[in-house]
Amino acid sequence: MNKRKNIEAQLLELTNIQVIDTLYDRLMQLQGELPMEIKDLEDEIEGLKTRLENMKEREKEIQQQIRLLQGRIENAKRLIDKYEKQKLSVRNNREYLALEKEIEMQQLEIAEAEKEIAKLTEELEGSEEVEGIQAQMEKVQEEIEDKSKLLEARKKELDEILAETGRELEELEALREKYWEAMDERLRRAYLRIRNNFMNRMAVVTIERDACGGCHSQVPPQRQLDIARRQKIIVCENCGRILIDPDLMETARNQIKKLVKVESIFEEESEE
Ligand SMILES: [Zn+2]
């Protein structure tokens, strides 16, 4: 293999990888924000469910406390009844006053418990000033349902996209691996370094209207001839992207087109 053939082969390798990556990026773009939206919704629903669980726990706790307080009230009432009866058979005033004192204490106990119950009931059922836990739980439940519906819709959208593009993505991945393995380490590094430099992820671009297809800066005629000869790997002096002639891009596209059925995207490309 002479040097000329060698460089030309390297240029084609680079172009093939670029064609595959561009197709892959376009297919991935069809998914848009969906994967991120789905992840966010799942996290939000998870958080809401935890909040709901905590509120249910608190609700149980309050109900239990109320039952205990009611028990204390019942008990105090029984005691008061008992003391009232004892008052009828006291022997002296001191005993009478002592019973009166006991009754008063039990009445205080009842008042305190009732106050506590009112506070807990307010926390549970709410009032004009505070929103009760039960109302909050209803809202959170509704929010969970709304977000779950949205999540299902987004998942369905993504599934539909993946049903259309999943096979193509897999084929492209497999093909890319094959081509990538065959490439020189030096070329791979150069390709990745350039590709990662740019938002449009293009490392290999064609000459378009006498200019770099990446940054649109003019390419002098002599340089264009050198590029067309394919004897050197030439990069744009302005942006650093690898420059190739349009025929080489066409060759690479036809090659990939034969290997992976991604007509939908190739068509889109030619419409531009
Ligand atoms: Zn450029």
PDB file of C-alpha atoms and ligand atoms in Angstrom:
ATOM      1  CA  MET A   1       0.000   0.000   0.000  1.00  0.00           C
ATOM      2  CA  ASN A   2       1.633   3.255  -1.045  1.00  0.00           C
ATOM      3  CA  LYS A   3       1.476   6.388   1.054  1.00  0.00           C
ATOM      4  CA  ARG A   4      -1.114   8.079  -1.096  1.00  0.00           C
ATOM      5  CA  LYS A   5      -3.508   5.178  -0.812  1.00  0.00           C
ATOM      6  CA  ASN A   6      -2.808   5.013   2.867  1.00  0.00           C
ATOM      7  CA  ILE A   7      -3.760   8.629   3.582  1.00  0.00           C
ATOM      8  CA  GLU A   8      -6.805   8.369   1.375  1.00  0.00           C
ATOM      9  CA  ALA A   9      -7.883   5.271   3.289  1.00  0.00           C
ATOM     10  CA  GLN A  10      -7.391   7.108   6.564  1.00  0.00           C
ATOM     11  CA  LEU A  11      -9.456  10.024   5.326  1.00  0.00           C
ATOM     12  CA  LEU A  12     -12.212   7.624   4.337  1.00  0.00           C
ATOM     13  CA  GLU A  13     -12.055   5.977   7.753  1.00  0.00           C
ATOM     14  CA  LEU A  14     -12.430   9.327   9.443  1.00  0.00           C
ATOM     15  CA  THR A  15     -15.284  10.274   7.149  1.00  0.00           C
ATOM     16  CA  ASN A  16     -17.068   6.972   7.739  1.00  0.00           C
ATOM     17  CA  ILE A  17     -16.931   7.484  11.473  1.00  0.00           C
ATOM     18  CA  GLN A  18     -18.200  11.030  11.072  1.00  0.00           C
ATOM     19  CA  VAL A  19     -21.119   9.870   8.910  1.00  0.00           C
ATOM     20  CA  ILE A  20     -22.030   7.181  11.448  1.00  0.00           C
ATOM     21  CA  ASP A  21     -21.767   9.599  14.392  1.00  0.00           C
ATOM     22  CA  THR A  22     -23.819  12.252  12.623  1.00  0.00           C
ATOM     23  CA  LEU A  23     -26.581   9.755  11.889  1.00  0.00           C
ATOM     24  CA  TYR A  24     -26.463   8.512  15.462  1.00  0.00           C
ATOM     25  CA  ASP A  25     -26.622  12.056  16.865  1.00  0.00           C
ATOM     26  CA  ARG A  26     -29.625  12.829  14.682  1.00  0.00           C
ATOM     27  CA  LEU A  27     -31.459   9.718  15.829  1.00  0.00           C
ATOM     28  CA  MET A  28     -30.694  10.590  19.433  1.00  0.00           C
ATOM     29  CA  GLN A  29     -31.923  14.148  18.883  1.00  0.00           C
ATOM     30  CA  LEU A  30     -35.344  12.715  18.035  1.00  0.00           C
ATOM     31  CA  GLN A  31     -35.571  11.677  21.692  1.00  0.00           C
ATOM     32  CA  GLY A  32     -35.053  15.323  22.623  1.00  0.00           C
ATOM     33  CA  GLU A  33     -35.504  16.104  26.309  1.00  0.00           C
ATOM     34  CA  LEU A  34     -37.626  13.009  26.867  1.00  0.00           C
ATOM     35  CA  PRO A  35     -35.085  10.867  28.745  1.00  0.00           C
ATOM     36  CA  MET A  36     -34.267  13.784  31.061  1.00  0.00           C
ATOM     37  CA  GLU A  37     -37.936  14.691  31.563  1.00  0.00           C
ATOM     38  CA  ILE A  38     -38.714  11.073  32.434  1.00  0.00           C
ATOM     39  CA  LYS A  39     -35.885  10.940  34.957  1.00  0.00           C
ATOM     40  CA  ASP A  40     -37.050  14.216  36.565  1.00  0.00           C
ATOM     41  CA  LEU A  41     -40.672  13.040  36.769  1.00  0.00           C
ATOM     42  CA  GLU A  42     -39.618   9.741  38.326  1.00  0.00           C
ATOM     43  CA  ASP A  43     -37.573  11.586  40.954  1.00  0.00           C
ATOM     44  CA  GLU A  44     -40.422  14.007  41.691  1.00  0.00           C
ATOM     45  CA  ILE A  45     -42.961  11.189  42.074  1.00  0.00           C
ATOM     46  CA  GLU A  46     -40.573   9.349  44.356  1.00  0.00           C
ATOM     47  CA  GLY A  47     -40.252  12.477  46.522  1.00  0.00           C
ATOM     48  CA  LEU A  48     -44.010  13.010  46.656  1.00  0.00           C
ATOM     49  CA  LYS A  49     -44.591   9.399  47.655  1.00  0.00           C
ATOM     50  CA  THR A  50     -42.136   9.763  50.523  1.00  0.00           C
ATOM     51  CA  ARG A  51     -43.926  12.938  51.631  1.00  0.00           C
ATOM     52  CA  LEU A  52     -47.262  11.132  51.494  1.00  0.00           C
ATOM     53  CA  GLU A  53     -45.890   8.241  53.551  1.00  0.00           C
ATOM     54  CA  ASN A  54     -44.603  10.664  56.190  1.00  0.00           C
ATOM     55  CA  MET A  55     -47.973  12.388  56.353  1.00  0.00           C
ATOM     56  CA  LYS A  56     -49.765   9.041  56.702  1.00  0.00           C
ATOM     57  CA  GLU A  57     -47.440   8.193  59.573  1.00  0.00           C
ATOM     58  CA  ARG A  58     -48.220  11.510  61.252  1.00  0.00           C
ATOM     59  CA  GLU A  59     -51.953  10.929  60.717  1.00  0.00           C
ATOM     60  CA  LYS A  60     -51.715   7.549  62.439  1.00  0.00           C
ATOM     61  CA  GLU A  61     -49.697   9.087  65.267  1.00  0.00           C
ATOM     62  CA  ILE A  62     -52.282  11.829  65.808  1.00  0.00           C
ATOM     63  CA  GLN A  63     -55.182   9.380  65.776  1.00  0.00           C
ATOM     64  CA  GLN A  64     -53.428   7.265  68.348  1.00  0.00           C
ATOM     65  CA  GLN A  65     -52.701  10.303  70.553  1.00  0.00           C
ATOM     66  CA  ILE A  66     -56.344  11.369  70.342  1.00  0.00           C
ATOM     67  CA  ARG A  67     -57.467   7.911  71.432  1.00  0.00           C
ATOM     68  CA  LEU A  68     -55.112   8.066  74.419  1.00  0.00           C
ATOM     69  CA  LEU A  69     -56.409  11.504  75.395  1.00  0.00           C
ATOM     70  CA  GLN A  70     -59.999  10.320  75.098  1.00  0.00           C
ATOM     71  CA  GLY A  71     -59.118   7.454  77.406  1.00  0.00           C
ATOM     72  CA  ARG A  72     -57.729   9.953  79.918  1.00  0.00           C
ATOM     73  CA  ILE A  73     -60.954  11.979  79.726  1.00  0.00           C
ATOM     74  CA  GLU A  74     -63.077   8.856  80.295  1.00  0.00           C
ATOM     75  CA  ASN A  75     -60.963   7.951  83.256  1.00  0.00           C
ATOM     76  CA  ALA A  76     -61.201  11.459  84.753  1.00  0.00           C
ATOM     77  CA  LYS A  77     -64.965  11.418  84.310  1.00  0.00           C
ATOM     78  CA  ARG A  78     -65.226   8.092  86.116  1.00  0.00           C
ATOM     79  CA  LEU A  79     -63.152   9.453  88.960  1.00  0.00           C
ATOM     80  CA  ILE A  80     -65.313  12.573  89.213  1.00  0.00           C
ATOM     81  CA  ASP A  81     -68.428  10.364  89.398  1.00  0.00           C
ATOM     82  CA  LYS A  82     -66.791   8.344  92.136  1.00  0.00           C
ATOM     83  CA  TYR A  83     -65.764  11.452  94.139  1.00  0.00           C
ATOM     84  CA  GLU A  84     -69.227  12.954  93.734  1.00  0.00           C
ATOM     85  CA  LYS A  85     -70.730   9.817  95.255  1.00  0.00           C
ATOM     86  CA  GLN A  86     -68.140   9.831  98.068  1.00  0.00           C
ATOM     87  CA  LYS A  87     -69.072  13.446  98.836  1.00  0.00           C
ATOM     88  CA  LEU A  88     -72.500  12.195  99.951  1.00  0.00           C
ATOM     89  CA  SER A  89     -71.032  10.125 102.707  1.00  0.00           C
ATOM     90  CA  VAL A  90     -68.196  12.300 104.054  1.00  0.00           C
ATOM     91  CA  ARG A  91     -67.698  12.493 107.774  1.00  0.00           C
ATOM     92  CA  ASN A  92     -66.292  15.985 108.020  1.00  0.00           C
ATOM     93  CA  ASN A  93     -65.613  19.144 106.091  1.00  0.00           C
ATOM     94  CA  ARG A  94     -61.932  18.350 105.573  1.00  0.00           C
ATOM     95  CA  GLU A  95     -62.829  15.172 103.679  1.00  0.00           C
ATOM     96  CA  TYR A  96     -65.401  17.086 101.674  1.00  0.00           C
ATOM     97  CA  LEU A  97     -62.847  19.720 100.685  1.00  0.00           C
ATOM     98  CA  ALA A  98     -60.310  17.067  99.781  1.00  0.00           C
ATOM     99  CA  LEU A  99     -62.833  15.477  97.403  1.00  0.00           C
ATOM    100  CA  GLU A 100     -63.671  18.859  95.937  1.00  0.00           C
ATOM    101  CA  LYS A 101     -59.944  19.357  95.291  1.00  0.00           C
ATOM    102  CA  GLU A 102     -59.698  15.941  93.559  1.00  0.00           C
ATOM    103  CA  ILE A 103     -62.691  16.731  91.383  1.00  0.00           C
ATOM    104  CA  GLU A 104     -61.205  20.044  90.433  1.00  0.00           C
ATOM    105  CA  MET A 105     -57.947  18.339  89.430  1.00  0.00           C
ATOM    106  CA  GLN A 106     -59.782  15.822  87.270  1.00  0.00           C
ATOM    107  CA  GLN A 107     -61.727  18.630  85.641  1.00  0.00           C
ATOM    108  CA  LEU A 108     -58.439  20.329  84.846  1.00  0.00           C
ATOM    109  CA  GLU A 109     -57.175  17.065  83.406  1.00  0.00           C
ATOM    110  CA  ILE A 110     -60.248  16.897  81.161  1.00  0.00           C
ATOM    111  CA  ALA A 111     -59.864  20.498  80.031  1.00  0.00           C
ATOM    112  CA  GLU A 112     -56.218  19.946  79.214  1.00  0.00           C
ATOM    113  CA  ALA A 113     -56.909  16.773  77.260  1.00  0.00           C
ATOM    114  CA  GLU A 114     -59.732  18.457  75.343  1.00  0.00           C
ATOM    115  CA  LYS A 115     -57.447  21.341  74.458  1.00  0.00           C
ATOM    116  CA  GLU A 116     -54.821  18.900  73.230  1.00  0.00           C
ATOM    117  CA  ILE A 117     -57.428  16.986  71.192  1.00  0.00           C
ATOM    118  CA  ALA A 118     -58.610  20.216  69.588  1.00  0.00           C
ATOM    119  CA  LYS A 119     -55.012  21.052  68.603  1.00  0.00           C
ATOM    120  CA  LEU A 120     -54.416  17.603  67.110  1.00  0.00           C
ATOM    121  CA  THR A 121     -57.767  17.644  65.338  1.00  0.00           C
ATOM    122  CA  GLU A 122     -56.858  20.960  63.805  1.00  0.00           C
ATOM    123  CA  GLU A 123     -53.544  19.539  62.587  1.00  0.00           C
ATOM    124  CA  LEU A 124     -55.465  16.656  61.056  1.00  0.00           C
ATOM    125  CA  GLU A 125     -58.537  18.357  59.653  1.00  0.00           C
ATOM    126  CA  GLY A 126     -57.316  21.922  59.330  1.00  0.00           C
ATOM    127  CA  SER A 127     -59.049  25.177  60.151  1.00  0.00           C
ATOM    128  CA  GLU A 128     -59.460  28.578  58.597  1.00  0.00           C
ATOM    129  CA  GLU A 129     -55.811  29.354  59.364  1.00  0.00           C
ATOM    130  CA  VAL A 130     -54.081  26.029  58.777  1.00  0.00           C
ATOM    131  CA  GLU A 131     -54.392  23.406  56.112  1.00  0.00           C
ATOM    132  CA  GLY A 132     -54.940  19.997  57.653  1.00  0.00           C
ATOM    133  CA  ILE A 133     -52.832  16.948  56.942  1.00  0.00           C
ATOM    134  CA  GLN A 134     -55.785  15.204  55.367  1.00  0.00           C
ATOM    135  CA  ALA A 135     -56.254  17.996  52.811  1.00  0.00           C
ATOM    136  CA  GLN A 136     -52.500  18.092  52.178  1.00  0.00           C
ATOM    137  CA  MET A 137     -52.466  14.377  51.583  1.00  0.00           C
ATOM    138  CA  GLU A 138     -55.287  14.676  49.082  1.00  0.00           C
ATOM    139  CA  LYS A 139     -53.339  17.317  47.200  1.00  0.00           C
ATOM    140  CA  VAL A 140     -50.136  15.284  47.192  1.00  0.00           C
ATOM    141  CA  GLN A 141     -52.098  12.249  46.058  1.00  0.00           C
ATOM    142  CA  GLU A 142     -53.555  14.262  43.188  1.00  0.00           C
ATOM    143  CA  GLU A 143     -50.116  15.561  42.296  1.00  0.00           C
ATOM    144  CA  ILE A 144     -48.756  12.017  42.235  1.00  0.00           C
ATOM    145  CA  GLU A 145     -51.580  10.965  39.939  1.00  0.00           C
ATOM    146  CA  ASP A 146     -51.063  13.925  37.583  1.00  0.00           C
ATOM    147  CA  LYS A 147     -47.325  13.417  37.401  1.00  0.00           C
ATOM    148  CA  SER A 148     -47.742   9.674  36.927  1.00  0.00           C
ATOM    149  CA  LYS A 149     -50.061  10.285  34.002  1.00  0.00           C
ATOM    150  CA  LEU A 150     -47.537  12.696  32.499  1.00  0.00           C
ATOM    151  CA  LEU A 151     -44.757  10.173  33.080  1.00  0.00           C
ATOM    152  CA  GLU A 152     -46.710   7.457  31.298  1.00  0.00           C
ATOM    153  CA  ALA A 153     -47.340   9.783  28.357  1.00  0.00           C
ATOM    154  CA  ARG A 154     -43.664  10.734  28.120  1.00  0.00           C
ATOM    155  CA  LYS A 155     -42.589   7.090  28.349  1.00  0.00           C
ATOM    156  CA  LYS A 156     -45.032   6.223  25.594  1.00  0.00           C
ATOM    157  CA  GLU A 157     -43.620   8.985  23.407  1.00  0.00           C
ATOM    158  CA  LEU A 158     -40.099   7.738  23.978  1.00  0.00           C
ATOM    159  CA  ASP A 159     -41.139   4.133  23.316  1.00  0.00           C
ATOM    160  CA  GLU A 160     -42.680   5.197  20.039  1.00  0.00           C
ATOM    161  CA  ILE A 161     -39.487   6.961  19.018  1.00  0.00           C
ATOM    162  CA  LEU A 162     -37.394   3.990  20.087  1.00  0.00           C
ATOM    163  CA  ALA A 163     -39.670   1.613  18.200  1.00  0.00           C
ATOM    164  CA  GLU A 164     -38.865   3.597  15.082  1.00  0.00           C
ATOM    165  CA  THR A 165     -35.200   4.234  15.721  1.00  0.00           C
ATOM    166  CA  GLY A 166     -34.055   1.550  18.153  1.00  0.00           C
ATOM    167  CA  ARG A 167     -32.969  -0.910  15.479  1.00  0.00           C
ATOM    168  CA  GLU A 168     -31.169   1.812  13.535  1.00  0.00           C
ATOM    169  CA  LEU A 169     -29.342   2.976  16.668  1.00  0.00           C
ATOM    170  CA  GLU A 170     -28.238  -0.563  17.438  1.00  0.00           C
ATOM    171  CA  GLU A 171     -27.036  -1.154  13.903  1.00  0.00           C
ATOM    172  CA  LEU A 172     -25.132   2.110  13.899  1.00  0.00           C
ATOM    173  CA  GLU A 173     -23.515   1.298  17.237  1.00  0.00           C
ATOM    174  CA  ALA A 174     -22.378  -2.102  15.992  1.00  0.00           C
ATOM    175  CA  LEU A 175     -21.072  -0.632  12.761  1.00  0.00           C
ATOM    176  CA  ARG A 176     -19.274   2.172  14.569  1.00  0.00           C
ATOM    177  CA  GLU A 177     -17.538  -0.293  16.832  1.00  0.00           C
ATOM    178  CA  LYS A 178     -16.285  -2.224  13.814  1.00  0.00           C
ATOM    179  CA  TYR A 179     -14.970   0.886  12.078  1.00  0.00           C
ATOM    180  CA  TRP A 180     -13.547   2.347  15.269  1.00  0.00           C
ATOM    181  CA  GLU A 181     -11.611  -0.838  16.042  1.00  0.00           C
ATOM    182  CA  ALA A 182     -10.046  -0.702  12.597  1.00  0.00           C
ATOM    183  CA  MET A 183      -8.796   2.876  13.024  1.00  0.00           C
ATOM    184  CA  ASP A 184      -5.348   3.980  14.140  1.00  0.00           C
ATOM    185  CA  GLU A 185      -5.115   5.103  17.733  1.00  0.00           C
ATOM    186  CA  ARG A 186      -3.624   8.410  16.536  1.00  0.00           C
ATOM    187  CA  LEU A 187      -6.561   9.042  14.201  1.00  0.00           C
ATOM    188  CA  ARG A 188      -9.087   8.134  16.877  1.00  0.00           C
ATOM    189  CA  ARG A 189      -7.562  10.593  19.290  1.00  0.00           C
ATOM    190  CA  ALA A 190      -7.472  13.360  16.719  1.00  0.00           C
ATOM    191  CA  TYR A 191     -11.063  12.697  15.715  1.00  0.00           C
ATOM    192  CA  LEU A 192     -12.361  12.724  19.285  1.00  0.00           C
ATOM    193  CA  ARG A 193     -10.354  15.791  20.230  1.00  0.00           C
ATOM    194  CA  ILE A 194     -11.787  17.777  17.319  1.00  0.00           C
ATOM    195  CA  ARG A 195     -15.318  16.393  17.657  1.00  0.00           C
ATOM    196  CA  ASN A 196     -15.520  17.233  21.334  1.00  0.00           C
ATOM    197  CA  ASN A 197     -14.462  20.776  20.591  1.00  0.00           C
ATOM    198  CA  PHE A 198     -17.612  21.650  18.715  1.00  0.00           C
ATOM    199  CA  MET A 199     -21.267  21.994  19.568  1.00  0.00           C
ATOM    200  CA  ASN A 200     -22.300  20.413  16.267  1.00  0.00           C
ATOM    201  CA  ARG A 201     -19.906  17.528  16.981  1.00  0.00           C
ATOM    202  CA  MET A 202     -18.459  17.686  13.462  1.00  0.00           C
ATOM    203  CA  ALA A 203     -14.773  16.774  13.191  1.00  0.00           C
ATOM    204  CA  VAL A 204     -14.752  16.020   9.471  1.00  0.00           C
ATOM    205  CA  VAL A 205     -16.363  18.547   7.138  1.00  0.00           C
ATOM    206  CA  THR A 206     -16.464  19.120   3.383  1.00  0.00           C
ATOM    207  CA  ILE A 207     -15.458  22.148   1.407  1.00  0.00           C
ATOM    208  CA  GLU A 208     -18.653  24.045   0.647  1.00  0.00           C
ATOM    209  CA  ARG A 209     -18.650  27.001  -1.725  1.00  0.00           C
ATOM    210  CA  ASP A 210     -14.854  27.420  -1.365  1.00  0.00           C
ATOM    211  CA  ALA A 211     -15.158  27.517   2.404  1.00  0.00           C
ATOM    212  CA  CYS A 212     -14.798  25.234   5.418  1.00  0.00           C
ATOM    213  CA  GLY A 213     -18.111  23.445   5.943  1.00  0.00           C
ATOM    214  CA  GLY A 214     -17.633  23.847   9.687  1.00  0.00           C
ATOM    215  CA  CYS A 215     -16.724  27.487  10.264  1.00  0.00           C
ATOM    216  CA  HIS A 216     -17.317  28.926   6.750  1.00  0.00           C
ATOM    217  CA  SER A 217     -13.925  30.574   6.540  1.00  0.00           C
ATOM    218  CA  GLN A 218     -12.517  30.751   3.005  1.00  0.00           C
ATOM    219  CA  VAL A 219     -10.171  27.997   1.854  1.00  0.00           C
ATOM    220  CA  PRO A 220      -7.628  29.132  -0.792  1.00  0.00           C
ATOM    221  CA  PRO A 221      -7.800  27.375  -4.205  1.00  0.00           C
ATOM    222  CA  GLN A 222      -4.388  25.704  -3.844  1.00  0.00           C
ATOM    223  CA  ARG A 223      -5.448  24.222  -0.488  1.00  0.00           C
ATOM    224  CA  GLN A 224      -8.680  23.012  -2.007  1.00  0.00           C
ATOM    225  CA  LEU A 225      -6.658  21.187  -4.663  1.00  0.00           C
ATOM    226  CA  ASP A 226      -4.498  19.583  -1.972  1.00  0.00           C
ATOM    227  CA  ILE A 227      -7.618  18.484  -0.153  1.00  0.00           C
ATOM    228  CA  ALA A 228      -9.069  16.969  -3.318  1.00  0.00           C
ATOM    229  CA  ARG A 229      -5.802  15.059  -3.916  1.00  0.00           C
ATOM    230  CA  ARG A 230      -6.223  13.300  -0.572  1.00  0.00           C
ATOM    231  CA  GLN A 231      -2.472  12.956  -0.008  1.00  0.00           C
ATOM    232  CA  LYS A 232      -2.404  14.764   3.326  1.00  0.00           C
ATOM    233  CA  ILE A 233      -4.783  15.133   6.223  1.00  0.00           C
ATOM    234  CA  ILE A 234      -5.546  18.837   6.079  1.00  0.00           C
ATOM    235  CA  VAL A 235      -7.277  20.739   8.839  1.00  0.00           C
ATOM    236  CA  CYS A 236      -9.047  24.090   8.613  1.00  0.00           C
ATOM    237  CA  GLU A 237      -6.648  26.841   9.625  1.00  0.00           C
ATOM    238  CA  ASN A 238      -9.439  28.657  11.375  1.00  0.00           C
ATOM    239  CA  CYS A 239     -11.363  25.970  13.296  1.00  0.00           C
ATOM    240  CA  GLY A 240      -9.102  22.918  13.147  1.00  0.00           C
ATOM    241  CA  ARG A 241     -11.678  20.551  11.635  1.00  0.00           C
ATOM    242  CA  ILE A 242     -10.484  17.960   9.133  1.00  0.00           C
ATOM    243  CA  LEU A 243     -11.356  19.111   5.623  1.00  0.00           C
ATOM    244  CA  ILE A 244     -12.378  16.697   2.873  1.00  0.00           C
ATOM    245  CA  ASP A 245     -13.731  17.054  -0.659  1.00  0.00           C
ATOM    246  CA  PRO A 246     -17.471  16.525  -1.159  1.00  0.00           C
ATOM    247  CA  ASP A 247     -16.906  13.385  -3.257  1.00  0.00           C
ATOM    248  CA  LEU A 248     -15.262  11.623  -0.345  1.00  0.00           C
ATOM    249  CA  MET A 249     -18.234  12.463   1.879  1.00  0.00           C
ATOM    250  CA  GLU A 250     -20.527  11.083  -0.817  1.00  0.00           C
ATOM    251  CA  THR A 251     -18.474   7.884  -1.000  1.00  0.00           C
ATOM    252  CA  ALA A 252     -18.627   7.424   2.764  1.00  0.00           C
ATOM    253  CA  ARG A 253     -22.358   8.073   2.850  1.00  0.00           C
ATOM    254  CA  ASN A 254     -23.033   5.537   0.114  1.00  0.00           C
ATOM    255  CA  GLN A 255     -20.895   3.015   1.919  1.00  0.00           C
ATOM    256  CA  ILE A 256     -22.749   3.459   5.219  1.00  0.00           C
ATOM    257  CA  LYS A 257     -26.111   3.590   3.480  1.00  0.00           C
ATOM    258  CA  LYS A 258     -25.485   0.106   2.102  1.00  0.00           C
ATOM    259  CA  LEU A 259     -24.694  -1.248   5.560  1.00  0.00           C
ATOM    260  CA  VAL A 260     -27.380   0.364   7.705  1.00  0.00           C
ATOM    261  CA  LYS A 261     -30.963   1.013   6.711  1.00  0.00           C
ATOM    262  CA  VAL A 262     -31.418   4.599   7.798  1.00  0.00           C
ATOM    263  CA  GLU A 263     -33.109   5.945   4.681  1.00  0.00           C
ATOM    264  CA  SER A 264     -35.370   8.208   6.710  1.00  0.00           C
ATOM    265  CA  ILE A 265     -32.402  10.246   7.872  1.00  0.00           C
ATOM    266  CA  PHE A 266     -30.504  10.157   4.605  1.00  0.00           C
ATOM    267  CA  GLU A 267     -33.643  11.531   2.957  1.00  0.00           C
ATOM    268  CA  GLU A 268     -33.912  14.288   5.509  1.00  0.00           C
ATOM    269  CA  GLU A 269     -30.314  15.164   4.828  1.00  0.00           C
ATOM    270  CA  SER A 270     -30.833  15.548   1.089  1.00  0.00           C
ATOM    271  CA  GLU A 271     -33.822  17.806   1.671  1.00  0.00           C
ATOM    272  CA  GLU A 272     -31.700  20.343   3.481  1.00  0.00           C
TER     273      GLU A 272
HETATM  274 ZN    ZN B   1     -13.148  25.734   9.692  1.00  0.00          ZN
END
